[in-house]
């Protein structure tokens, strides 16, 4: 990791940087896929595609970013734009927009409390949360889906860097183990 963390920025800056790293890896992955690979059906019922997982990741970032004005996050109330699961260039473009929106938060991150609507049965429980907590969640959520994407991509013969779909905590552990070099992406 590089750059945006310093004492002039709020603690969310490091969390934003982790998300930017994951989204950059995801963007490079999407850019390398053909539309056929992106839409290829996996599983016995053909429900899984790379595009559906990527759209799902994007939906969660959209939900967070669109909720910052009213301070109520609802990950269940997602737009689910099917173009993002069908067309890799649409998804790559949206990933670039999300990275720009996250970068714009550095230096003036909202520190007020946020609320998270969490459905439980027929009711919705409202949980107190913060931008920092939700950024930590999005890193883990994104990396989780990237690990699944990696498994699916291997079935298509797509070669990925060793660090793709690996949580930042594991990358830090690997970096402490000097006998294990880590390559983020190889051309």
Tab-separated table of C-alpha atoms in Angstrom:
chain	number	residue	atom	x	y	z
A	1	UNK	CA	0.000	0.000	0.000
A	2	UNK	CA	1.149	3.458	-0.656
A	3	UNK	CA	0.142	6.837	-0.357
A	4	UNK	CA	-2.857	8.491	1.142
A	5	UNK	CA	-2.272	7.620	4.776
A	6	UNK	CA	-0.763	10.402	6.853
A	7	UNK	CA	-1.633	12.226	10.020
A	8	UNK	CA	-3.431	15.061	8.222
A	9	UNK	CA	-6.188	12.685	7.162
A	10	UNK	CA	-8.850	10.991	9.283
A	11	UNK	CA	-8.527	7.315	10.213
A	12	UNK	CA	-10.850	6.370	7.352
A	13	UNK	CA	-8.057	7.203	4.893
A	14	UNK	CA	-6.337	3.857	5.473
A	15	UNK	CA	-9.636	2.038	5.032
A	16	UNK	CA	-10.298	3.958	1.828
A	17	UNK	CA	-6.845	2.981	0.597
A	18	UNK	CA	-7.555	-0.712	1.251
A	19	UNK	CA	-10.776	-0.429	-0.755
A	20	UNK	CA	-8.969	1.395	-3.567
A	21	UNK	CA	-6.388	-1.391	-3.740
A	22	UNK	CA	-9.079	-4.070	-4.019
A	23	UNK	CA	-11.082	-2.062	-6.552
A	24	UNK	CA	-7.962	-1.416	-8.647
A	25	UNK	CA	-7.242	-5.142	-8.752
A	26	UNK	CA	-10.862	-5.775	-9.680
A	27	UNK	CA	-10.752	-3.138	-12.410
A	28	UNK	CA	-7.617	-4.695	-13.945
A	29	UNK	CA	-9.288	-8.102	-13.796
A	30	UNK	CA	-12.442	-6.832	-15.520
A	31	UNK	CA	-10.393	-5.020	-18.184
A	32	UNK	CA	-8.643	-8.303	-19.043
A	33	UNK	CA	-11.870	-10.282	-19.575
A	34	UNK	CA	-13.720	-10.825	-22.798
A	35	UNK	CA	-17.502	-10.325	-22.699
A	36	UNK	CA	-17.863	-14.090	-23.180
A	37	UNK	CA	-15.694	-14.828	-20.142
A	38	UNK	CA	-17.521	-12.167	-18.152
A	39	UNK	CA	-20.923	-13.741	-18.882
A	40	UNK	CA	-19.854	-17.422	-18.818
A	41	UNK	CA	-22.271	-19.527	-16.746
A	42	UNK	CA	-20.865	-21.593	-13.881
A	43	UNK	CA	-22.462	-24.179	-11.618
A	44	UNK	CA	-24.894	-26.957	-12.314
A	45	UNK	CA	-27.754	-24.491	-12.798
A	46	UNK	CA	-25.689	-21.790	-14.556
A	47	UNK	CA	-26.603	-19.084	-12.027
A	48	UNK	CA	-23.071	-17.884	-11.383
A	49	UNK	CA	-21.119	-15.585	-13.678
A	50	UNK	CA	-18.111	-13.380	-13.109
A	51	UNK	CA	-20.304	-10.431	-14.055
A	52	UNK	CA	-22.910	-11.176	-11.382
A	53	UNK	CA	-20.278	-11.220	-8.639
A	54	UNK	CA	-18.756	-7.991	-9.920
A	55	UNK	CA	-22.164	-6.305	-10.148
A	56	UNK	CA	-22.866	-7.453	-6.585
A	57	UNK	CA	-19.638	-5.829	-5.354
A	58	UNK	CA	-20.432	-2.601	-7.210
A	59	UNK	CA	-23.975	-2.590	-5.791
A	60	UNK	CA	-22.616	-2.537	-2.254
A	61	UNK	CA	-20.319	0.418	-2.947
A	62	UNK	CA	-23.191	2.231	-4.669
A	63	UNK	CA	-25.392	1.600	-1.612
A	64	UNK	CA	-22.819	3.088	0.740
A	65	UNK	CA	-21.921	6.072	-1.416
A	66	UNK	CA	-25.547	6.972	-2.148
A	67	UNK	CA	-26.425	6.827	1.561
A	68	UNK	CA	-23.863	9.293	2.863
A	69	UNK	CA	-26.200	12.282	2.436
A	70	UNK	CA	-29.093	10.855	4.444
A	71	UNK	CA	-26.826	8.794	6.763
A	72	UNK	CA	-28.921	5.600	6.424
A	73	UNK	CA	-27.311	2.630	4.692
A	74	UNK	CA	-29.422	-0.179	3.325
A	75	UNK	CA	-27.472	-2.873	1.474
A	76	UNK	CA	-30.717	-4.712	0.719
A	77	UNK	CA	-32.047	-1.754	-1.264
A	78	UNK	CA	-29.643	-2.063	-4.193
A	79	UNK	CA	-30.245	-0.975	-7.784
A	80	UNK	CA	-28.900	-4.241	-9.331
A	81	UNK	CA	-28.066	-2.780	-12.742
A	82	UNK	CA	-27.972	-5.838	-15.030
A	83	UNK	CA	-25.791	-3.995	-17.572
A	84	UNK	CA	-22.994	-4.225	-14.999
A	85	UNK	CA	-23.217	-8.019	-15.004
A	86	UNK	CA	-23.428	-8.285	-18.793
A	87	UNK	CA	-20.846	-5.798	-20.061
A	88	UNK	CA	-17.353	-5.680	-18.551
A	89	UNK	CA	-16.641	-2.198	-19.931
A	90	UNK	CA	-19.714	-0.840	-18.093
A	91	UNK	CA	-18.493	-2.423	-14.857
A	92	UNK	CA	-14.927	-1.140	-15.359
A	93	UNK	CA	-16.275	2.379	-15.923
A	94	UNK	CA	-18.368	2.201	-12.738
A	95	UNK	CA	-15.371	0.894	-10.762
A	96	UNK	CA	-13.407	3.960	-11.900
A	97	UNK	CA	-16.263	6.209	-10.722
A	98	UNK	CA	-16.415	4.455	-7.346
A	99	UNK	CA	-12.662	4.824	-6.874
A	100	UNK	CA	-12.952	8.540	-7.638
A	101	UNK	CA	-15.821	8.933	-5.156
A	102	UNK	CA	-13.857	7.132	-2.439
A	103	UNK	CA	-10.748	9.190	-3.157
A	104	UNK	CA	-12.838	12.365	-2.861
A	105	UNK	CA	-13.798	11.315	0.677
A	106	UNK	CA	-10.178	11.487	1.836
A	107	UNK	CA	-9.653	14.698	3.729
A	108	UNK	CA	-13.321	15.315	4.407
A	109	UNK	CA	-14.745	11.991	5.490
A	110	UNK	CA	-18.008	12.252	7.365
A	111	UNK	CA	-17.359	11.285	10.961
A	112	UNK	CA	-20.965	11.464	12.106
A	113	UNK	CA	-22.729	8.296	13.067
A	114	UNK	CA	-24.514	6.449	10.318
A	115	UNK	CA	-27.376	4.000	10.584
A	116	UNK	CA	-27.526	0.605	8.924
A	117	UNK	CA	-30.885	-0.975	8.116
A	118	UNK	CA	-30.527	-4.699	8.738
A	119	UNK	CA	-33.552	-6.874	7.871
A	120	UNK	CA	-34.486	-9.533	10.401
A	121	UNK	CA	-37.515	-11.502	9.285
A	122	UNK	CA	-40.338	-9.047	8.641
A	123	UNK	CA	-38.700	-6.267	10.631
A	124	UNK	CA	-35.718	-4.008	10.087
A	125	UNK	CA	-33.245	-3.530	12.876
A	126	UNK	CA	-31.488	-0.158	12.776
A	127	UNK	CA	-27.869	-0.469	13.814
A	128	UNK	CA	-25.451	2.315	14.691
A	129	UNK	CA	-22.424	2.302	12.425
A	130	UNK	CA	-19.813	4.613	10.948
A	131	UNK	CA	-18.156	5.221	7.639
A	132	UNK	CA	-14.997	3.562	8.984
A	133	UNK	CA	-16.905	0.418	9.975
A	134	UNK	CA	-18.658	0.223	6.618
A	135	UNK	CA	-15.377	0.717	4.726
A	136	UNK	CA	-13.889	-2.168	6.723
A	137	UNK	CA	-16.943	-4.268	5.831
A	138	UNK	CA	-16.660	-3.387	2.136
A	139	UNK	CA	-12.991	-4.399	2.044
A	140	UNK	CA	-13.809	-7.817	3.465
A	141	UNK	CA	-16.932	-8.217	1.329
A	142	UNK	CA	-15.069	-7.255	-1.851
A	143	UNK	CA	-12.106	-9.532	-1.117
A	144	UNK	CA	-14.478	-12.417	-0.339
A	145	UNK	CA	-16.126	-12.083	-3.745
A	146	UNK	CA	-12.767	-11.590	-5.451
A	147	UNK	CA	-11.651	-14.939	-4.017
A	148	UNK	CA	-14.733	-16.536	-5.576
A	149	UNK	CA	-14.026	-14.701	-8.836
A	150	UNK	CA	-10.498	-16.112	-8.757
A	151	UNK	CA	-11.783	-19.670	-8.441
A	152	UNK	CA	-14.223	-19.177	-11.294
A	153	UNK	CA	-11.640	-17.421	-13.496
A	154	UNK	CA	-9.203	-20.323	-13.038
A	155	UNK	CA	-11.835	-22.605	-14.590
A	156	UNK	CA	-11.678	-20.377	-17.688
A	157	UNK	CA	-7.873	-20.518	-17.768
A	158	UNK	CA	-7.502	-16.899	-16.636
A	159	UNK	CA	-4.241	-16.385	-14.766
A	160	UNK	CA	-4.419	-14.051	-11.789
A	161	UNK	CA	-1.732	-12.541	-9.569
A	162	UNK	CA	-1.097	-14.286	-6.281
A	163	UNK	CA	-2.491	-11.347	-4.307
A	164	UNK	CA	-5.851	-11.256	-6.124
A	165	UNK	CA	-8.646	-11.942	-3.662
A	166	UNK	CA	-6.312	-11.930	-0.663
A	167	UNK	CA	-7.288	-9.776	2.309
A	168	UNK	CA	-4.911	-6.909	3.219
A	169	UNK	CA	-4.237	-8.552	6.607
A	170	UNK	CA	-2.916	-11.636	4.805
A	171	UNK	CA	-0.858	-9.477	2.434
A	172	UNK	CA	0.696	-7.738	5.459
A	173	UNK	CA	1.458	-11.144	6.979
A	174	UNK	CA	3.088	-12.264	3.728
A	175	UNK	CA	5.148	-9.061	3.577
A	176	UNK	CA	6.433	-9.680	7.097
A	177	UNK	CA	7.540	-13.118	5.921
A	178	UNK	CA	10.424	-11.922	3.742
A	179	UNK	CA	10.808	-15.356	2.192
A	180	UNK	CA	7.495	-14.890	0.352
A	181	UNK	CA	7.459	-12.135	-2.277
A	182	UNK	CA	4.006	-10.836	-3.206
A	183	UNK	CA	3.115	-9.785	-6.726
A	184	UNK	CA	-0.043	-7.672	-6.981
A	185	UNK	CA	-0.489	-8.007	-10.754
A	186	UNK	CA	1.805	-9.200	-13.472
A	187	UNK	CA	1.497	-8.098	-17.065
